[in-house]
């Protein structure tokens, strides 16, 4: 098992031996981490720009490691993808998220939640079964769960992926194309996949109010998405000027540190409570 993992890592080139060993051991620990409650979900609010309300959140995984502290997803998600641990991790996230959504619903909150799903999981049998079970259980409101499909791995079988996504969509799941603008075949995916939302990557958004090329990219993406009947989410809003620009440009939803950092559940609940009172 470990030898197979090493082969995968070496394949990517420039890692030295120490880093390699560290990564192999981190993946061994991930299995334990899921069972021992070290994996947490944080939620980052998305602001609806038409009415200045928080209408949805994105779930982001956090690993609170007993010795290393918080480990960033950028450090273990790509490894989990390479070593087939992304399925158990995503299943765990799905379970946590749907519990939280059911609780919000009971309290009368209308809130959508997005889960990040690697493209390669789209055709994974147990993930598909778990997702369909959630969508048909009646525990969450129809249309309130969003799959953010990340393109970190290219889709091997686009026909099969599209067919699978259509099934999820027909069961009331919304599909969002994440990190738009950074992938290799994003334009063809736009035509191919049954999307309802497009997320512009933060590298284009961050300086769109300051940089003409970024501004053009954002404006033309909004036009294209709206032309295709999709909602547009911009991520990585760190300044007020950026938010003002996005409102003017007709963007639908905005997400970023200027609006809110990703929050643990209790802090999100407090924030939503304040909003409801206003
Ligand atoms: P992403 O899906 O593009 O998520 C947005 C990332 O941008 C998050 O990083 C978020 O904390 C960060 N962010 C939000 N607002 C701002 C901002 O204003 N400025 C800047 N500089 N960053 C901002 P995070 O939580 O570290 O996650 C990194 C990536 O890891 C995610 O990128 C996603 O691709 C992946 N990821 C996170 N959770 C999961 C998960 O449960 N499953 C899978 N498959 N991938 C996940
Ligand atoms: Ca995402
Ligand atoms: Ca993104
Ligand atoms: Ca990203």
Tab-separated table of N, CA and C and ligand atoms in Angstrom, residues 179 201-202 235, ligand 4:
chain	number	residue	atom	x	y	z
A	179	UNK	N	-14.083	27.291	-9.316
A	179	UNK	CA	-12.776	27.759	-9.815
A	179	UNK	C	-12.805	28.062	-11.307
A	201	UNK	N	-13.134	32.065	-10.147
A	201	UNK	CA	-12.022	31.865	-9.226
A	201	UNK	C	-11.520	33.191	-8.658
A	202	UNK	N	-11.025	33.103	-7.431
A	202	UNK	CA	-10.634	34.335	-6.748
A	202	UNK	C	-9.468	35.051	-7.400
A	235	UNK	N	-15.792	34.641	-5.832
A	235	UNK	CA	-15.154	34.312	-4.553
A	235	UNK	C	-13.885	35.139	-4.387
B	4	LIG	CA1	-9.841	27.431	-5.373
